[in-house]
mmCIF file of C-alpha atoms and ligand atoms in Angstrom:
data_model
loop_
_atom_site.group_PDB
_atom_site.id
_atom_site.type_symbol
_atom_site.label_atom_id
_atom_site.label_comp_id
_atom_site.label_asym_id
_atom_site.label_seq_id
_atom_site.Cartn_x
_atom_site.Cartn_y
_atom_site.Cartn_z
ATOM 1 C CA MET A 1 2.699 146.508 62.546
ATOM 2 C CA ALA A 2 5.151 147.232 65.366
ATOM 3 C CA LEU A 3 8.608 148.545 64.460
ATOM 4 C CA THR A 4 10.432 145.546 65.888
ATOM 5 C CA ILE A 5 13.807 143.894 65.259
ATOM 6 C CA SER A 6 13.882 140.422 63.752
ATOM 7 C CA SER A 7 14.396 137.513 66.104
ATOM 8 C CA VAL A 8 17.470 136.467 64.098
ATOM 9 C CA CYS A 9 19.171 139.792 64.818
ATOM 10 C CA LYS A 10 17.883 140.082 68.363
ATOM 11 C CA ASN A 11 19.540 136.772 69.174
ATOM 12 C CA ILE A 12 22.966 137.632 67.799
ATOM 13 C CA THR A 13 25.526 138.003 70.574
ATOM 14 C CA PRO A 14 27.369 141.263 69.977
ATOM 15 C CA SER A 15 31.070 140.784 69.352
ATOM 16 C CA THR A 16 33.097 140.643 72.592
ATOM 17 C CA THR A 17 36.169 141.676 70.663
ATOM 18 C CA LEU A 18 34.536 144.912 69.542
ATOM 19 C CA ARG A 19 33.460 145.743 73.108
ATOM 20 C CA LEU A 20 37.012 145.148 74.293
ATOM 21 C CA ASN A 21 38.418 147.247 71.471
ATOM 22 C CA ALA A 22 36.225 150.139 72.582
ATOM 23 C CA LEU A 23 37.627 149.842 76.128
ATOM 24 C CA VAL A 24 41.186 149.662 74.771
ATOM 25 C CA ASN A 25 40.618 152.791 72.674
ATOM 26 C CA GLU A 26 39.208 154.612 75.683
ATOM 27 C CA LYS A 27 42.388 153.826 77.622
ATOM 28 C CA LYS A 28 44.602 154.838 74.734
ATOM 29 C CA GLN A 29 42.768 158.147 74.441
ATOM 30 C CA GLN A 30 43.588 158.724 78.087
ATOM 31 C CA GLY A 31 47.247 158.431 77.041
ATOM 32 C CA LEU A 32 47.742 155.024 78.693
ATOM 33 C CA ASP A 33 50.210 152.532 77.229
ATOM 34 C CA VAL A 34 47.880 149.593 76.538
ATOM 35 C CA ILE A 35 49.336 146.456 74.923
ATOM 36 C CA SER A 36 46.825 144.507 72.880
ATOM 37 C CA LEU A 37 47.055 140.732 72.794
ATOM 38 C CA ALA A 38 43.506 140.695 71.492
ATOM 39 C CA ALA A 39 44.023 141.378 67.808
ATOM 40 C CA GLY A 40 43.070 138.730 65.270
ATOM 41 C CA GLU A 41 45.282 140.194 62.583
ATOM 42 C CA PRO A 42 48.965 140.131 61.660
ATOM 43 C CA ASP A 43 50.871 143.282 62.595
ATOM 44 C CA PHE A 44 52.799 143.147 59.304
ATOM 45 C CA ALA A 45 52.126 145.406 56.327
ATOM 46 C CA THR A 46 50.620 143.868 53.203
ATOM 47 C CA PRO A 47 53.651 142.845 51.056
ATOM 48 C CA SER A 48 54.591 145.590 48.618
ATOM 49 C CA HIS A 49 54.145 143.596 45.378
ATOM 50 C CA ILE A 50 50.521 142.981 46.398
ATOM 51 C CA CYS A 51 49.955 146.657 47.194
ATOM 52 C CA LEU A 52 51.502 147.623 43.854
ATOM 53 C CA ALA A 53 49.082 145.317 42.011
ATOM 54 C CA GLY A 54 46.218 147.014 43.851
ATOM 55 C CA LYS A 55 47.521 150.469 42.898
ATOM 56 C CA HIS A 56 47.961 149.342 39.317
ATOM 57 C CA ALA A 57 44.335 148.156 39.273
ATOM 58 C CA ILE A 58 43.211 151.641 40.331
ATOM 59 C CA ASP A 59 45.473 153.367 37.800
ATOM 60 C CA THR A 60 44.234 151.185 34.962
ATOM 61 C CA GLY A 61 40.564 151.667 35.792
ATOM 62 C CA LYS A 62 39.864 148.203 37.203
ATOM 63 C CA THR A 63 37.335 149.829 39.453
ATOM 64 C CA LYS A 64 34.050 148.506 38.070
ATOM 65 C CA TYR A 65 31.718 145.658 38.948
ATOM 66 C CA THR A 66 33.148 142.218 38.254
ATOM 67 C CA ALA A 67 31.517 138.792 37.998
ATOM 68 C CA SER A 68 29.910 138.255 41.389
ATOM 69 C CA SER A 69 32.019 135.138 42.016
ATOM 70 C CA GLY A 70 35.244 137.018 41.202
ATOM 71 C CA ILE A 71 37.376 137.849 38.173
ATOM 72 C CA PRO A 72 38.356 134.842 36.021
ATOM 73 C CA GLU A 73 42.078 135.684 36.463
ATOM 74 C CA LEU A 74 41.777 135.272 40.216
ATOM 75 C CA ARG A 75 39.753 132.078 40.083
ATOM 76 C CA ARG A 76 42.282 130.665 37.628
ATOM 77 C CA ALA A 77 45.169 131.748 39.888
ATOM 78 C CA LEU A 78 43.440 130.147 42.887
ATOM 79 C CA SER A 79 42.843 126.958 40.970
ATOM 80 C CA ASP A 80 46.564 126.790 40.044
ATOM 81 C CA PHE A 81 47.645 127.685 43.580
ATOM 82 C CA LEU A 82 45.479 125.036 45.216
ATOM 83 C CA LEU A 83 46.854 122.389 42.892
ATOM 84 C CA ALA A 84 50.489 123.437 43.258
ATOM 85 C CA HIS A 85 50.508 124.108 47.004
ATOM 86 C CA ARG A 86 47.728 121.958 48.441
ATOM 87 C CA GLY A 87 47.390 119.155 45.905
ATOM 88 C CA LEU A 88 43.699 120.025 45.397
ATOM 89 C CA ARG A 89 42.210 120.008 41.926
ATOM 90 C CA TYR A 90 39.433 122.592 41.535
ATOM 91 C CA LYS A 91 38.235 124.045 38.251
ATOM 92 C CA PRO A 92 37.651 127.829 38.297
ATOM 93 C CA GLY A 93 33.884 127.067 38.221
ATOM 94 C CA GLN A 94 34.277 125.359 41.596
ATOM 95 C CA LEU A 95 35.675 128.526 43.150
ATOM 96 C CA ILE A 96 34.019 131.638 44.488
ATOM 97 C CA VAL A 97 35.716 134.768 45.816
ATOM 98 C CA GLY A 98 33.903 136.830 48.431
ATOM 99 C CA THR A 99 34.308 139.684 50.875
ATOM 100 C CA GLY A 100 36.542 137.848 53.347
ATOM 101 C CA ALA A 101 36.441 134.251 54.516
ATOM 102 C CA LYS A 102 33.841 135.445 56.998
ATOM 103 C CA GLN A 103 31.302 136.331 54.337
ATOM 104 C CA VAL A 104 32.156 133.215 52.343
ATOM 105 C CA LEU A 105 31.494 131.008 55.384
ATOM 106 C CA LEU A 106 28.095 132.599 55.904
ATOM 107 C CA GLY A 107 27.381 132.168 52.198
ATOM 108 C CA ALA A 108 28.282 128.470 52.394
ATOM 109 C CA LEU A 109 25.881 127.994 55.317
ATOM 110 C CA GLN A 110 23.121 129.898 53.503
ATOM 111 C CA ALA A 111 23.672 127.642 50.503
ATOM 112 C CA ILE A 112 23.293 124.328 52.337
ATOM 113 C CA LEU A 113 21.100 124.767 55.430
ATOM 114 C CA GLU A 114 17.370 124.278 55.763
ATOM 115 C CA PRO A 115 15.741 125.820 58.849
ATOM 116 C CA GLY A 116 16.503 123.642 61.880
ATOM 117 C CA ASP A 117 19.432 121.801 60.291
ATOM 118 C CA GLU A 118 22.201 121.048 62.731
ATOM 119 C CA VAL A 119 25.849 121.972 62.308
ATOM 120 C CA LEU A 120 28.518 120.285 64.424
ATOM 121 C CA LEU A 121 31.028 122.676 65.917
ATOM 122 C CA PRO A 122 34.038 121.128 67.627
ATOM 123 C CA ALA A 123 34.892 123.662 70.335
ATOM 124 C CA PRO A 124 36.743 125.793 71.324
ATOM 125 C CA CYS A 125 35.935 127.437 68.028
ATOM 126 C CA TRP A 126 35.962 130.809 66.351
ATOM 127 C CA LEU A 127 33.282 132.916 67.976
ATOM 128 C CA SER A 128 31.492 133.707 64.714
ATOM 129 C CA TYR A 129 30.549 130.097 63.862
ATOM 130 C CA PRO A 130 27.606 129.642 66.256
ATOM 131 C CA GLU A 131 26.206 133.058 65.304
ATOM 132 C CA MET A 132 26.599 132.392 61.589
ATOM 133 C CA VAL A 133 24.876 129.022 61.853
ATOM 134 C CA ARG A 134 21.933 130.677 63.619
ATOM 135 C CA MET A 135 21.883 133.537 61.107
ATOM 136 C CA ALA A 136 21.528 130.957 58.334
ATOM 137 C CA GLY A 137 18.610 129.299 60.149
ATOM 138 C CA GLY A 138 20.599 126.389 61.522
ATOM 139 C CA VAL A 139 21.218 125.045 64.991
ATOM 140 C CA PRO A 140 24.806 124.935 66.302
ATOM 141 C CA VAL A 141 25.641 121.662 68.048
ATOM 142 C CA ILE A 142 28.713 122.138 70.182
ATOM 143 C CA VAL A 143 31.136 119.255 70.627
ATOM 144 C CA HIS A 144 33.142 120.224 73.712
ATOM 145 C CA THR A 145 36.824 119.351 73.964
ATOM 146 C CA ASP A 146 39.371 120.199 76.622
ATOM 147 C CA MET A 147 43.065 120.805 77.028
ATOM 148 C CA ALA A 148 43.740 117.237 78.205
ATOM 149 C CA GLN A 149 42.562 115.877 74.851
ATOM 150 C CA GLY A 150 44.584 118.486 72.972
ATOM 151 C CA TYR A 151 41.345 120.245 71.993
ATOM 152 C CA LEU A 152 40.611 117.546 69.417
ATOM 153 C CA PRO A 153 37.253 115.723 69.585
ATOM 154 C CA THR A 154 37.333 111.937 69.735
ATOM 155 C CA PRO A 155 35.494 110.033 66.988
ATOM 156 C CA ALA A 156 33.042 108.826 69.663
ATOM 157 C CA GLN A 157 32.257 112.380 70.768
ATOM 158 C CA LEU A 158 31.556 113.416 67.202
ATOM 159 C CA ALA A 159 29.453 110.334 66.493
ATOM 160 C CA GLN A 160 27.350 110.989 69.594
ATOM 161 C CA ALA A 161 26.548 114.488 68.389
ATOM 162 C CA VAL A 162 25.202 113.327 65.012
ATOM 163 C CA THR A 163 21.431 113.217 64.520
ATOM 164 C CA ALA A 164 19.109 112.869 61.550
ATOM 165 C CA ARG A 165 19.222 116.695 61.275
ATOM 166 C CA THR A 166 23.017 116.953 60.981
ATOM 167 C CA ARG A 167 23.768 118.802 57.749
ATOM 168 C CA ALA A 168 27.388 119.843 58.253
ATOM 169 C CA ILE A 169 30.444 120.135 60.447
ATOM 170 C CA ILE A 170 32.721 123.161 60.569
ATOM 171 C CA LEU A 171 36.387 122.320 61.024
ATOM 172 C CA ASN A 172 39.093 124.871 61.553
ATOM 173 C CA THR A 173 42.720 123.882 61.166
ATOM 174 C CA PRO A 174 44.961 125.484 62.347
ATOM 175 C CA ASN A 175 42.434 126.513 64.956
ATOM 176 C CA ASN A 176 41.467 129.878 66.305
ATOM 177 C CA PRO A 177 41.658 130.136 69.373
ATOM 178 C CA THR A 178 43.771 127.056 70.279
ATOM 179 C CA GLY A 179 46.409 126.946 67.530
ATOM 180 C CA VAL A 180 45.745 123.204 67.235
ATOM 181 C CA VAL A 181 46.571 121.645 63.871
ATOM 182 C CA TRP A 182 44.361 118.681 63.002
ATOM 183 C CA GLY A 183 46.365 115.578 62.104
ATOM 184 C CA GLU A 184 45.467 112.995 59.489
ATOM 185 C CA GLN A 185 43.840 110.569 61.922
ATOM 186 C CA ALA A 186 41.473 113.198 63.347
ATOM 187 C CA LEU A 187 40.576 114.395 59.863
ATOM 188 C CA ARG A 188 39.940 110.865 58.629
ATOM 189 C CA ALA A 189 37.557 110.281 61.518
ATOM 190 C CA VAL A 190 35.552 113.351 60.446
ATOM 191 C CA ALA A 191 35.598 112.323 56.785
ATOM 192 C CA ASP A 192 34.406 108.800 57.637
ATOM 193 C CA LEU A 193 31.609 110.117 59.848
ATOM 194 C CA ALA A 194 30.489 112.612 57.205
ATOM 195 C CA GLN A 195 30.410 109.836 54.627
ATOM 196 C CA ALA A 196 28.491 107.467 56.907
ATOM 197 C CA HIS A 197 25.855 110.084 57.732
ATOM 198 C CA ASP A 198 26.025 111.986 54.459
ATOM 199 C CA PHE A 199 26.690 115.521 55.644
ATOM 200 C CA TYR A 200 28.858 118.401 54.405
ATOM 201 C CA ILE A 201 32.276 119.349 55.715
ATOM 202 C CA ILE A 202 33.045 123.055 55.841
ATOM 203 C CA SER A 203 36.776 123.309 56.329
ATOM 204 C CA ASP A 204 37.981 126.743 57.390
ATOM 205 C CA GLU A 205 41.673 126.769 56.491
ATOM 206 C CA ILE A 206 42.332 130.483 56.773
ATOM 207 C CA TYR A 207 45.501 129.871 58.862
ATOM 208 C CA GLU A 208 46.793 127.057 56.590
ATOM 209 C CA SER A 209 50.069 128.836 55.753
ATOM 210 C CA LEU A 210 50.895 129.508 59.383
ATOM 211 C CA VAL A 211 51.876 126.043 60.592
ATOM 212 C CA TYR A 212 55.011 125.477 62.683
ATOM 213 C CA ALA A 213 57.872 123.006 62.435
ATOM 214 C CA GLY A 214 56.937 119.411 63.148
ATOM 215 C CA GLU A 215 53.372 119.782 61.866
ATOM 216 C CA ARG A 216 51.888 120.121 58.412
ATOM 217 C CA HIS A 217 48.598 121.388 57.145
ATOM 218 C CA ILE A 218 46.388 118.679 55.676
ATOM 219 C CA PRO A 219 43.370 119.800 53.642
ATOM 220 C CA ILE A 220 40.554 117.375 54.425
ATOM 221 C CA ALA A 221 39.299 117.625 50.843
ATOM 222 C CA GLY A 222 42.511 115.917 49.727
ATOM 223 C CA LEU A 223 42.005 112.788 51.844
ATOM 224 C CA ASN A 224 39.854 110.851 49.404
ATOM 225 C CA GLU A 225 37.238 111.202 46.642
ATOM 226 C CA ASP A 226 34.314 111.148 49.012
ATOM 227 C CA ALA A 227 35.762 113.833 51.308
ATOM 228 C CA TYR A 228 36.493 115.957 48.238
ATOM 229 C CA SER A 229 32.914 115.627 47.041
ATOM 230 C CA ARG A 230 31.362 116.867 50.313
ATOM 231 C CA THR A 231 33.901 119.479 51.464
ATOM 232 C CA ILE A 232 33.654 123.222 51.064
ATOM 233 C CA THR A 233 37.177 124.472 51.640
ATOM 234 C CA VAL A 234 37.291 128.080 52.833
ATOM 235 C CA SER A 235 40.373 130.259 52.997
ATOM 236 C CA GLY A 236 41.490 133.782 52.268
ATOM 237 C CA PHE A 237 44.189 136.401 52.187
ATOM 238 C CA SER A 238 43.782 138.140 55.552
ATOM 239 C CA LYS A 239 46.133 136.048 57.649
ATOM 240 C CA ALA A 240 48.752 134.630 55.261
ATOM 241 C CA TYR A 241 49.251 137.862 53.290
ATOM 242 C CA ALA A 242 48.421 140.381 56.040
ATOM 243 C CA MET A 243 45.447 141.626 54.012
ATOM 244 C CA THR A 244 42.746 141.897 56.683
ATOM 245 C CA GLY A 245 41.481 145.246 55.454
ATOM 246 C CA TRP A 246 41.244 144.229 51.810
ATOM 247 C CA ARG A 247 38.337 141.914 52.668
ATOM 248 C CA LEU A 248 38.900 138.987 50.385
ATOM 249 C CA GLY A 249 38.347 135.280 50.909
ATOM 250 C CA TYR A 250 37.285 132.293 48.850
ATOM 251 C CA ALA A 251 35.655 128.897 48.845
ATOM 252 C CA ALA A 252 36.331 125.837 46.726
ATOM 253 C CA GLY A 253 33.909 122.947 46.597
ATOM 254 C CA PRO A 254 31.214 121.022 44.780
ATOM 255 C CA LYS A 255 30.023 122.958 41.749
ATOM 256 C CA ALA A 256 26.359 122.949 42.827
ATOM 257 C CA VAL A 257 27.232 124.476 46.207
ATOM 258 C CA ILE A 258 29.478 127.112 44.655
ATOM 259 C CA GLN A 259 26.750 128.019 42.163
ATOM 260 C CA ALA A 260 24.238 128.387 45.004
ATOM 261 C CA MET A 261 26.696 130.555 46.926
ATOM 262 C CA ASP A 262 27.174 132.670 43.810
ATOM 263 C CA ALA A 263 23.428 133.142 43.374
ATOM 264 C CA TYR A 264 23.127 134.209 47.017
ATOM 265 C CA GLN A 265 26.183 136.480 46.862
ATOM 266 C CA SER A 266 25.015 138.102 43.650
ATOM 267 C CA HIS A 267 22.071 139.546 45.596
ATOM 268 C CA ALA A 268 23.686 139.926 49.019
ATOM 269 C CA THR A 269 26.921 141.786 48.270
ATOM 270 C CA GLY A 270 27.654 141.424 44.572
ATOM 271 C CA ASN A 271 31.301 140.975 43.737
ATOM 272 C CA PRO A 272 34.089 141.485 46.282
ATOM 273 C CA ASN A 273 36.032 144.702 45.645
ATOM 274 C CA SER A 274 37.706 144.731 42.235
ATOM 275 C CA ILE A 275 40.974 146.335 43.361
ATOM 276 C CA GLY A 276 41.528 143.734 46.030
ATOM 277 C CA GLN A 277 40.905 140.960 43.545
ATOM 278 C CA TYR A 278 43.733 142.177 41.303
ATOM 279 C CA ALA A 279 45.979 142.472 44.350
ATOM 280 C CA ALA A 280 45.017 138.905 45.297
ATOM 281 C CA VAL A 281 46.113 137.657 41.851
ATOM 282 C CA ALA A 282 49.579 139.037 42.703
ATOM 283 C CA ALA A 283 49.413 137.297 46.101
ATOM 284 C CA MET A 284 48.607 133.958 44.448
ATOM 285 C CA THR A 285 51.036 134.165 41.538
ATOM 286 C CA GLY A 286 53.902 136.087 43.180
ATOM 287 C CA ASP A 287 56.838 135.079 45.319
ATOM 288 C CA GLN A 288 55.650 133.268 48.474
ATOM 289 C CA SER A 289 58.723 134.137 50.562
ATOM 290 C CA CYS A 290 56.779 136.951 52.295
ATOM 291 C CA VAL A 291 54.439 134.315 53.742
ATOM 292 C CA GLU A 292 57.360 132.230 54.946
ATOM 293 C CA GLU A 293 58.992 135.256 56.606
ATOM 294 C CA MET A 294 55.792 136.040 58.514
ATOM 295 C CA ARG A 295 55.318 132.382 59.436
ATOM 296 C CA GLN A 296 58.821 132.247 60.891
ATOM 297 C CA ALA A 297 58.222 135.431 62.867
ATOM 298 C CA PHE A 298 55.022 133.972 64.357
ATOM 299 C CA GLU A 299 56.833 130.772 65.241
ATOM 300 C CA ARG A 300 59.576 132.708 67.069
ATOM 301 C CA ARG A 301 56.998 134.786 68.923
ATOM 302 C CA CYS A 302 55.059 131.681 69.864
ATOM 303 C CA ALA A 303 58.175 130.153 71.439
ATOM 304 C CA LEU A 304 58.874 133.379 73.316
ATOM 305 C CA MET A 305 55.298 133.702 74.523
ATOM 306 C CA LEU A 306 55.153 130.109 75.771
ATOM 307 C CA SER A 307 58.490 130.350 77.568
ATOM 308 C CA LEU A 308 57.273 133.478 79.381
ATOM 309 C CA LEU A 309 53.843 132.037 80.177
ATOM 310 C CA ASP A 310 55.618 129.029 81.714
ATOM 311 C CA GLU A 311 56.874 131.360 84.427
ATOM 312 C CA ILE A 312 53.347 132.306 85.517
ATOM 313 C CA PRO A 313 51.926 129.927 88.102
ATOM 314 C CA GLY A 314 48.362 128.791 87.437
ATOM 315 C CA VAL A 315 48.484 129.427 83.695
ATOM 316 C CA ARG A 316 48.334 126.342 81.449
ATOM 317 C CA TYR A 317 47.978 125.791 77.716
ATOM 318 C CA ALA A 318 48.058 123.167 74.978
ATOM 319 C CA LYS A 319 51.034 124.036 72.795
ATOM 320 C CA PRO A 320 49.854 125.775 69.635
ATOM 321 C CA HIS A 321 51.246 124.453 66.340
ATOM 322 C CA GLY A 322 49.866 127.124 64.050
ATOM 323 C CA ALA A 323 47.930 130.401 63.639
ATOM 324 C CA PHE A 324 49.015 133.146 66.072
ATOM 325 C CA TYR A 325 47.096 132.503 69.268
ATOM 326 C CA VAL A 326 47.601 130.655 72.499
ATOM 327 C CA LEU A 327 44.592 129.692 74.575
ATOM 328 C CA ALA A 328 45.703 130.166 78.161
ATOM 329 C CA ASP A 329 43.727 128.170 80.709
ATOM 330 C CA ILE A 330 43.429 130.416 83.763
ATOM 331 C CA SER A 331 40.762 128.357 85.524
ATOM 332 C CA ARG A 332 43.098 127.729 88.471
ATOM 333 C CA LEU A 333 43.250 131.474 89.053
ATOM 334 C CA LEU A 334 39.496 131.985 89.088
ATOM 335 C CA GLY A 335 38.021 132.310 92.563
ATOM 336 C CA LYS A 336 41.115 134.215 93.730
ATOM 337 C CA ARG A 337 40.944 137.845 94.853
ATOM 338 C CA TYR A 338 42.427 140.846 93.120
ATOM 339 C CA ARG A 339 42.558 143.868 95.433
ATOM 340 C CA GLY A 340 39.619 142.513 97.391
ATOM 341 C CA GLU A 341 37.472 141.419 94.450
ATOM 342 C CA VAL A 342 36.862 137.735 93.774
ATOM 343 C CA ILE A 343 37.478 137.049 90.076
ATOM 344 C CA ASP A 344 34.633 134.792 89.061
ATOM 345 C CA SER A 345 34.978 134.521 85.271
ATOM 346 C CA ASP A 346 37.409 134.808 82.381
ATOM 347 C CA GLY A 347 35.482 137.886 81.238
ATOM 348 C CA ARG A 348 36.073 139.665 84.550
ATOM 349 C CA PHE A 349 39.713 138.513 84.535
ATOM 350 C CA ALA A 350 40.158 140.130 81.107
ATOM 351 C CA GLU A 351 38.519 143.360 82.269
ATOM 352 C CA LEU A 352 40.699 143.623 85.373
ATOM 353 C CA LEU A 353 43.806 142.746 83.363
ATOM 354 C CA LEU A 354 43.025 145.586 81.003
ATOM 355 C CA GLU A 355 42.127 147.998 83.788
ATOM 356 C CA HIS A 356 45.134 147.356 86.016
ATOM 357 C CA ALA A 357 47.838 145.748 83.867
ATOM 358 C CA LEU A 358 46.954 147.578 80.635
ATOM 359 C CA VAL A 359 46.984 144.340 78.632
ATOM 360 C CA SER A 360 44.002 143.343 76.543
ATOM 361 C CA ALA A 361 43.126 139.714 75.844
ATOM 362 C CA VAL A 362 39.925 138.083 74.637
ATOM 363 C CA PRO A 363 37.971 136.032 77.207
ATOM 364 C CA GLY A 364 37.518 132.349 76.369
ATOM 365 C CA GLU A 365 33.756 132.302 76.896
ATOM 366 C CA PRO A 366 32.695 133.414 73.371
ATOM 367 C CA PHE A 367 35.068 130.805 71.907
ATOM 368 C CA ILE A 368 33.306 128.222 74.071
ATOM 369 C CA ALA A 369 36.434 127.985 76.187
ATOM 370 C CA PRO A 370 35.306 129.141 79.622
ATOM 371 C CA GLY A 371 38.096 129.650 82.139
ATOM 372 C CA CYS A 372 40.505 130.655 79.377
ATOM 373 C CA LEU A 373 41.912 133.769 77.756
ATOM 374 C CA ARG A 374 42.996 134.001 74.140
ATOM 375 C CA PHE A 375 46.326 135.747 73.727
ATOM 376 C CA SER A 376 47.344 136.759 70.223
ATOM 377 C CA TYR A 377 51.084 137.067 69.612
ATOM 378 C CA ALA A 378 50.783 139.166 66.469
ATOM 379 C CA ILE A 379 52.929 141.940 67.963
ATOM 380 C CA ASN A 380 56.672 142.486 68.112
ATOM 381 C CA GLU A 381 58.780 140.502 70.550
ATOM 382 C CA GLU A 382 59.697 143.408 72.786
ATOM 383 C CA ARG A 383 56.053 144.381 73.372
ATOM 384 C CA LEU A 384 55.087 140.750 73.732
ATOM 385 C CA ALA A 385 57.655 140.237 76.487
ATOM 386 C CA GLU A 386 56.486 143.420 78.223
ATOM 387 C CA ALA A 387 52.830 142.266 78.004
ATOM 388 C CA VAL A 388 53.573 138.892 79.585
ATOM 389 C CA ARG A 389 55.681 140.567 82.276
ATOM 390 C CA ARG A 390 52.635 142.713 83.139
ATOM 391 C CA ILE A 391 50.375 139.639 83.217
ATOM 392 C CA LYS A 392 52.817 137.948 85.578
ATOM 393 C CA THR A 393 52.830 140.939 87.933
ATOM 394 C CA PHE A 394 49.024 140.968 87.867
ATOM 395 C CA VAL A 395 48.810 137.257 88.661
ATOM 396 C CA GLU A 396 51.338 137.627 91.490
ATOM 397 C CA GLU A 397 48.934 140.043 93.182
ATOM 398 C CA LEU A 398 46.139 137.450 93.259
ATOM 399 C CA ILE A 399 45.444 135.856 96.624
HETATM 400 C C1 LIG B 1 38.950 131.000 62.056
HETATM 401 C C2 LIG B 1 38.692 132.211 61.236
HETATM 402 N N1 LIG B 1 37.988 132.084 60.102
HETATM 403 C C3 LIG B 1 37.712 133.141 59.322
HETATM 404 C C4 LIG B 1 38.154 134.412 59.674
HETATM 405 C C5 LIG B 1 37.753 135.566 58.783
HETATM 406 O O1 LIG B 1 38.759 135.989 57.952
HETATM 407 P P1 LIG B 1 38.487 137.114 56.854
HETATM 408 O O2 LIG B 1 39.274 138.307 57.294
HETATM 409 O O3 LIG B 1 38.987 136.534 55.559
HETATM 410 O O4 LIG B 1 37.042 137.401 56.812
HETATM 411 C C6 LIG B 1 38.890 134.593 60.851
HETATM 412 C C7 LIG B 1 39.303 135.931 61.260
HETATM 413 O O5 LIG B 1 39.612 136.210 62.387
HETATM 414 C C8 LIG B 1 39.169 133.458 61.649
HETATM 415 O O6 LIG B 1 39.870 133.556 62.767
#
């Protein structure tokens, strides 16, 4: 038997973000002042009451295995939170806590997919979805959208993508990388289609607390009974509570799906870390003003970023209404020369931007947004302004 690598792993596209991070670190080690607009995490510290709850868990010996689906206190707190803040009624038995929304999403796919099942992915979408679907034996079916349609698929586009093998759709509102917040009409179209063709809805709502004025987050599971019965709502603590490193996320959904996810998780990872779970109870039951403060900061930064991007010719975007990213369409700049070199892709644009302007951004390609760059504005306003000034200078050199 040859010592080979499985075809599942051989076909995984390595993370672009990690490759970029390595380049950024190289530059930083050379003492260069790189500004990262690539990060997918808030720059804020985890709020102190949450940290204290984590410390308390250590001091009181809450450092052992827990139930694989999470401690009852946390599932109870989540159940109460979802009812109070999202109007969703889930019993603790319909909730599972895992090692980040990322792991929970993979668990959900493992729980529902048969080999060859298709999963609809409205795109641009988070770069992990297509890989996760493949890792779980499924086939990603991309539904392309563009800036002109506000990055929202039309009902006709979605309907055309449905086949007899469609098992699920993954929605993400607010969206990474576009910042688009799905409105009620768009969500209803998905719910109706899922009902008509009897497939699951996986709703990734990890940025649900970071929605800006004039928009509101609508959980698709709350639309009607049928949507509730077929939706697996996924969220977590990383973005709203600046807890990326604690690795904690959760899913709420039909009991049978949650039980299957629990069975899988019990062998794959076991419980998520105990200390983080106690900290998460404090996040769910404590004062929510820390979330509001961070949300307001992101909203201010978004306005600043957009006003500065407006001054760069050739850069376009659909206004984000949530999360902390703007997807900048730079397609009009591709084909131009930078110091003699023709820039032929968003990936090369990002590399040259890093090399010469010392600003890192993630290329659109892995988000299925070719011709775009994803800028994160999870940094302070002064650095943000400096980063966009550098981008402008870089673009002004293009001929
Ligand atoms: C859309 C989306 N879903 C899920 C995640 C994963 O979050 P977590 O840190 O909880 O695994 C991210 C993180 O970048 C994300 O952008």
